[in-house]
PDB file of C-alpha atoms in Angstrom:
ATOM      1  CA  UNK E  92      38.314  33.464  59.443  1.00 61.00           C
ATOM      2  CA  UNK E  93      35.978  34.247  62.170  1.00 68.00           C
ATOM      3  CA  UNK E  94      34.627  38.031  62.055  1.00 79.00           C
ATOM      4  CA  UNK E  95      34.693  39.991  65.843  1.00 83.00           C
ATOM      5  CA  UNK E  96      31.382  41.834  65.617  1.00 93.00           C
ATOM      6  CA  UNK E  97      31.859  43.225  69.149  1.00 97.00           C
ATOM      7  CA  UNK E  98      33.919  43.664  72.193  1.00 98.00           C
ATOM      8  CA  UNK E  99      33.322  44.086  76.100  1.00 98.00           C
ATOM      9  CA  UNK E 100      34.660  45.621  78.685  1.00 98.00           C
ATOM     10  CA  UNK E 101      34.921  45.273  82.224  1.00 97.00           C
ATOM     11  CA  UNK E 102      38.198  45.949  83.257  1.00 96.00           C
ATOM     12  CA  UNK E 103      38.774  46.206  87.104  1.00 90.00           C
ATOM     13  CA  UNK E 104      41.579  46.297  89.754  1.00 84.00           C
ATOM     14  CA  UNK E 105      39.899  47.138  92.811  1.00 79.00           C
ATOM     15  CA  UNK E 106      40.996  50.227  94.444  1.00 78.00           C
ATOM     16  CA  UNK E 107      44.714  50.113  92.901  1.00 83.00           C
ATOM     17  CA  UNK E 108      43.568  52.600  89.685  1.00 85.00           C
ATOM     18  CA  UNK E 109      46.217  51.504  87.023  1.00 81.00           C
ATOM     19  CA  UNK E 110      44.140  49.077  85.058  1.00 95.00           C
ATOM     20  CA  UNK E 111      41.086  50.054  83.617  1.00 97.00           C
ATOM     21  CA  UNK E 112      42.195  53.587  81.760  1.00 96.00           C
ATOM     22  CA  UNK E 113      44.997  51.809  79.899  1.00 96.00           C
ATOM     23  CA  UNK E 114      43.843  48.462  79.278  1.00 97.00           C
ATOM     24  CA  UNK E 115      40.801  50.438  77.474  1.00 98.00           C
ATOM     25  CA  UNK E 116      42.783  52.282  75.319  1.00 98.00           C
ATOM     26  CA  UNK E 117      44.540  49.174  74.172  1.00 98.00           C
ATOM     27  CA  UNK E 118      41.120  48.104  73.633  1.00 98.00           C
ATOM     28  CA  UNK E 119      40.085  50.793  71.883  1.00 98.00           C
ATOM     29  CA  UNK E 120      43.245  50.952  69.663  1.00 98.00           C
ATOM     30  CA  UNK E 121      43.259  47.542  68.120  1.00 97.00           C
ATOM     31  CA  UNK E 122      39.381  47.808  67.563  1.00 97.00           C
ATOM     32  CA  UNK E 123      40.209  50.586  65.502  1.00 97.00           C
ATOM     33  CA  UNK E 124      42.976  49.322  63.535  1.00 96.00           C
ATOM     34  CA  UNK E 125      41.003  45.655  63.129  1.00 94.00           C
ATOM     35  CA  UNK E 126      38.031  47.479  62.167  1.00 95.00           C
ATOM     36  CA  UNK E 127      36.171  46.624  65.153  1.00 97.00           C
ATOM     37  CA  UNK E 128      32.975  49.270  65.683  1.00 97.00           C
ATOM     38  CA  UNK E 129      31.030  47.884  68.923  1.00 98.00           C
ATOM     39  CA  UNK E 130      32.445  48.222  71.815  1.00 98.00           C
ATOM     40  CA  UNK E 131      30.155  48.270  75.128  1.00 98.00           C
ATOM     41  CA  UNK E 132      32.373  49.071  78.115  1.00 98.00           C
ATOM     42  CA  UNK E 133      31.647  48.945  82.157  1.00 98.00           C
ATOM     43  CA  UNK E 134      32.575  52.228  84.161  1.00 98.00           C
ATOM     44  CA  UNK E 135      31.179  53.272  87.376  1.00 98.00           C
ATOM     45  CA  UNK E 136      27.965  55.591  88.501  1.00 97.00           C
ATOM     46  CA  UNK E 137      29.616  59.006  89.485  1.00 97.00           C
ATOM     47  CA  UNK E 138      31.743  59.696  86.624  1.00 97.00           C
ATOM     48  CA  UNK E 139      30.283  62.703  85.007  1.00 96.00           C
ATOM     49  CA  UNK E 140      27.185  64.102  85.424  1.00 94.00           C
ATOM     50  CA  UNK E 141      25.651  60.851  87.484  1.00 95.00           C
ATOM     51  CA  UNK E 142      28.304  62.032  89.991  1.00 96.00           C
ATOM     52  CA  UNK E 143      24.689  63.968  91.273  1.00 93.00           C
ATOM     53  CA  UNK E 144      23.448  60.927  91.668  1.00 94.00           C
ATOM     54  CA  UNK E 145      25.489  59.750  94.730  1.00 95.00           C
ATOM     55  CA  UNK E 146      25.379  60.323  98.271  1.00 95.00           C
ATOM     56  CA  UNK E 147      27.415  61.696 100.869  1.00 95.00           C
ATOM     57  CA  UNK E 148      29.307  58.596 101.570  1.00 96.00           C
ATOM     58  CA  UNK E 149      29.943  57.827  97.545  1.00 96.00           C
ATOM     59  CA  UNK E 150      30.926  60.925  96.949  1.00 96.00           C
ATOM     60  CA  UNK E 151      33.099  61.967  99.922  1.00 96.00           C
ATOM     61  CA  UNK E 152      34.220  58.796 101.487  1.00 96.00           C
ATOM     62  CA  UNK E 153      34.634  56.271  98.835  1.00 96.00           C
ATOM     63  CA  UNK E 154      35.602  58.060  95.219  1.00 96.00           C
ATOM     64  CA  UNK E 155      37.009  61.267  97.423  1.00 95.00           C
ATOM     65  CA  UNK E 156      39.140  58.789  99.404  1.00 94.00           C
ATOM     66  CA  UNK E 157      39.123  55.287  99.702  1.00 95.00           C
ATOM     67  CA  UNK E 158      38.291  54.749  95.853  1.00 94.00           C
ATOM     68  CA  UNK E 159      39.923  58.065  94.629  1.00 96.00           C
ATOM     69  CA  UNK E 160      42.580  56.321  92.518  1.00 95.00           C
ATOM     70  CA  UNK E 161      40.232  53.667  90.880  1.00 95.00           C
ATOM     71  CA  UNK E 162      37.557  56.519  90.482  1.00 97.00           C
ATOM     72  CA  UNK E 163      40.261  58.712  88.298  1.00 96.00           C
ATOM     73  CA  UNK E 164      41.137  55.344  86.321  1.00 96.00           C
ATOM     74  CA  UNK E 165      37.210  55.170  85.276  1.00 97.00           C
ATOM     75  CA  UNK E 166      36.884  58.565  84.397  1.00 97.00           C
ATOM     76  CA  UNK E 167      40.161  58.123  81.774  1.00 97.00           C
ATOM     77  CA  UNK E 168      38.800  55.269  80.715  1.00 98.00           C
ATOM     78  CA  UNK E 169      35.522  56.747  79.830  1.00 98.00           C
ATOM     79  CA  UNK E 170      37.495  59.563  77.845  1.00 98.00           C
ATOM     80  CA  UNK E 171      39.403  56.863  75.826  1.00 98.00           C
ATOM     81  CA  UNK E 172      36.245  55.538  74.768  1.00 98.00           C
ATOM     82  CA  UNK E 173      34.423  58.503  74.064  1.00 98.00           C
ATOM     83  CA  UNK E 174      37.321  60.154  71.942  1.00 98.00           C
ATOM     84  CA  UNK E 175      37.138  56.810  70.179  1.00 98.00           C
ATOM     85  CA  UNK E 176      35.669  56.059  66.490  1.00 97.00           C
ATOM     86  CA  UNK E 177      33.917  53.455  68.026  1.00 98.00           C
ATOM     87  CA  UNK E 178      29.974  52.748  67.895  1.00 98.00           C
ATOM     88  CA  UNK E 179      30.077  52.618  72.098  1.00 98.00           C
ATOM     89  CA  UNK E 180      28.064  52.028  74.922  1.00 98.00           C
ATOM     90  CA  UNK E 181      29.552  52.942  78.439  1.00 98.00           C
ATOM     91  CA  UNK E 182      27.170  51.326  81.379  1.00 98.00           C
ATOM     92  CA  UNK E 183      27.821  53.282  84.258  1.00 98.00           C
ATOM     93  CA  UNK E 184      26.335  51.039  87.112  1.00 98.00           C
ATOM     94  CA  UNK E 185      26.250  51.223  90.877  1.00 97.00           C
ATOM     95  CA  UNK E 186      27.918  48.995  93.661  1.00 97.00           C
ATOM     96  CA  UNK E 187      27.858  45.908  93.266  1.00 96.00           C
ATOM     97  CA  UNK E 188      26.445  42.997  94.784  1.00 97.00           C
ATOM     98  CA  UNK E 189      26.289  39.379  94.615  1.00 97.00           C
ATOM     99  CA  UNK E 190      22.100  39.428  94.739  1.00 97.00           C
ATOM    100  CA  UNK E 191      20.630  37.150  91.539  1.00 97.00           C
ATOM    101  CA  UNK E 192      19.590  38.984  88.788  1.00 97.00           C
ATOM    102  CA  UNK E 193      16.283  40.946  89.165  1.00 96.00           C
ATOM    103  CA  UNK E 194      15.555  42.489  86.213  1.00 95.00           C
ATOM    104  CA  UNK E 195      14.116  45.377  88.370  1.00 95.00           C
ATOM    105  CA  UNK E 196      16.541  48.408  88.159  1.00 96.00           C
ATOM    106  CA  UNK E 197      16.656  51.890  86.666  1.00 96.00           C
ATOM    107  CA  UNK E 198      17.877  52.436  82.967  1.00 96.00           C
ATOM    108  CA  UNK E 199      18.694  55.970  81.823  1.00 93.00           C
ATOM    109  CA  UNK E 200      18.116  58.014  84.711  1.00 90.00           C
ATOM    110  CA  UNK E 201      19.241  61.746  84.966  1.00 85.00           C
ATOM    111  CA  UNK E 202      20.668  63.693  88.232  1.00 81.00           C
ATOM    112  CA  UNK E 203      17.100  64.619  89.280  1.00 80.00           C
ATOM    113  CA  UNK E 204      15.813  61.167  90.524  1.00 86.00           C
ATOM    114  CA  UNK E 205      15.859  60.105  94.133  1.00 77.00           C
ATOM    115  CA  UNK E 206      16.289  57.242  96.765  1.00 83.00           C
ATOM    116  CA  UNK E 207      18.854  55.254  94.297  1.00 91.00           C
ATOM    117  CA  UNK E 208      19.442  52.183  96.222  1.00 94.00           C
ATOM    118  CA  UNK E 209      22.893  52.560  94.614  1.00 96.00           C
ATOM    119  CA  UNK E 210      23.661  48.951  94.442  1.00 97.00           C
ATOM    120  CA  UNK E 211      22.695  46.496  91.243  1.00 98.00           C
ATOM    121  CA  UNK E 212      23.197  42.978  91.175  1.00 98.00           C
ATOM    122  CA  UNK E 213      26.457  42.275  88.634  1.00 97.00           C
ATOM    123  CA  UNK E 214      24.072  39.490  86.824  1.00 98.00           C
ATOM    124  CA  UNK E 215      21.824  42.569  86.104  1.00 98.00           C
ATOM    125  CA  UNK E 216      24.685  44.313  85.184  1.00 98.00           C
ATOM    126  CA  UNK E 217      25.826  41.493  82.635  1.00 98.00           C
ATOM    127  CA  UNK E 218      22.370  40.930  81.426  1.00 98.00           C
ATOM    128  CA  UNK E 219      21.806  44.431  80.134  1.00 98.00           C
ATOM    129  CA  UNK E 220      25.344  44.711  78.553  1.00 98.00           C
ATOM    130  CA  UNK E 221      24.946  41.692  76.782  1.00 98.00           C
ATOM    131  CA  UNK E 222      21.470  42.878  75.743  1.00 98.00           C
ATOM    132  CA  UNK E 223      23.132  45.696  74.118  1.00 98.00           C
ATOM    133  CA  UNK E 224      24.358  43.010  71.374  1.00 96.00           C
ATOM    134  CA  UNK E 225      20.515  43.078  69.827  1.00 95.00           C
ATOM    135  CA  UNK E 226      20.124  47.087  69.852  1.00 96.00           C
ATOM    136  CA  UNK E 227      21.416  50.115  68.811  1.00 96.00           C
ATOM    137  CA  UNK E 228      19.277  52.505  71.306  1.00 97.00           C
ATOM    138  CA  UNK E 229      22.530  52.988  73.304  1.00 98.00           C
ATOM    139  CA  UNK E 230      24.904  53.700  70.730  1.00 98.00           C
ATOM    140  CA  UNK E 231      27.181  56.292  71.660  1.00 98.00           C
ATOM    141  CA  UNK E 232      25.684  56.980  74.403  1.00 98.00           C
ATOM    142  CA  UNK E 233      26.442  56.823  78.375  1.00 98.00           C
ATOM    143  CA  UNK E 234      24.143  54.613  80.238  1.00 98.00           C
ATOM    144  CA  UNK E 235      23.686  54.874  84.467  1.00 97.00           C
ATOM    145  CA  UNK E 236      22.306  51.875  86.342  1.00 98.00           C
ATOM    146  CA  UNK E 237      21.026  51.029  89.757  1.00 97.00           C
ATOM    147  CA  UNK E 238      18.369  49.715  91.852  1.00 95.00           C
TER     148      UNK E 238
END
């Protein structure tokens, strides 16, 4: 029998906001009862205390309006996880775009830093999730991305 040493998640439904919060805590509930410990699990940058990090338009236009539904879902989902038993990692990056891979973004930053581009390529995205596989600096820990 094949052991599951980890699982990912990057749930998403667009703007609708009924996906992501319950499909994680499926997730996280049959990790738990399979015995399952690493989970490393896509959000959004805003949720929390990175919600400093956004501008006028994130903040007020897109998660205060057009996004507010999908923004709710990510913050539920991000509760599920960190209520969990689970050795997580919630990545917390930017907009998305469809840019190759760079390499070339921030990792870790707090509310205080400036001129976010607030957009990261999703192959950077992918790359650093995946890289999480081969360390445990991130473990239960919240982790905000962006060029």
């Amino acid at each position: 029998m094949r052991r599951i040493n980890a699982v990912f998640c990057a749930l998403g439904d667009g703007a609708k906001g009924n996906v992501r919060a319950g499909g994680t805590q499926n997730i996280v509930k049959a990790m738990e009862e399979l015995g399952v410990k690493r989970l490393i699990c896509q959000t959004t940058l805003g949720v929390g205390n990175s919600w400093q990090n956004l501008n006028f338009f994130w903040k007020y236009i897109m998660f205060g309006f057009l996004l507010k539904k999908a923004f709710q879902d990510h913050i539920m989902q991000e509760k599920y996880v960190t209520e969990s038993n689970l050795d997580y990692t919630l990545v917390r990056p930017s907009a998305f775009t469809d840019e190759p891979a760079t390499a070339n973004f921030h990792i870790g930053f707090n509310t205080k830093i400036k001129n976010l581009r607030l957009k990261i390529p999703r192959a950077d995205v992918a790359n650093f999730m995946l890289e999480q596989l081969d360390t445990e600096k991130f473990i239960g820990k919240i982790v905000n991305i962006s060029t």
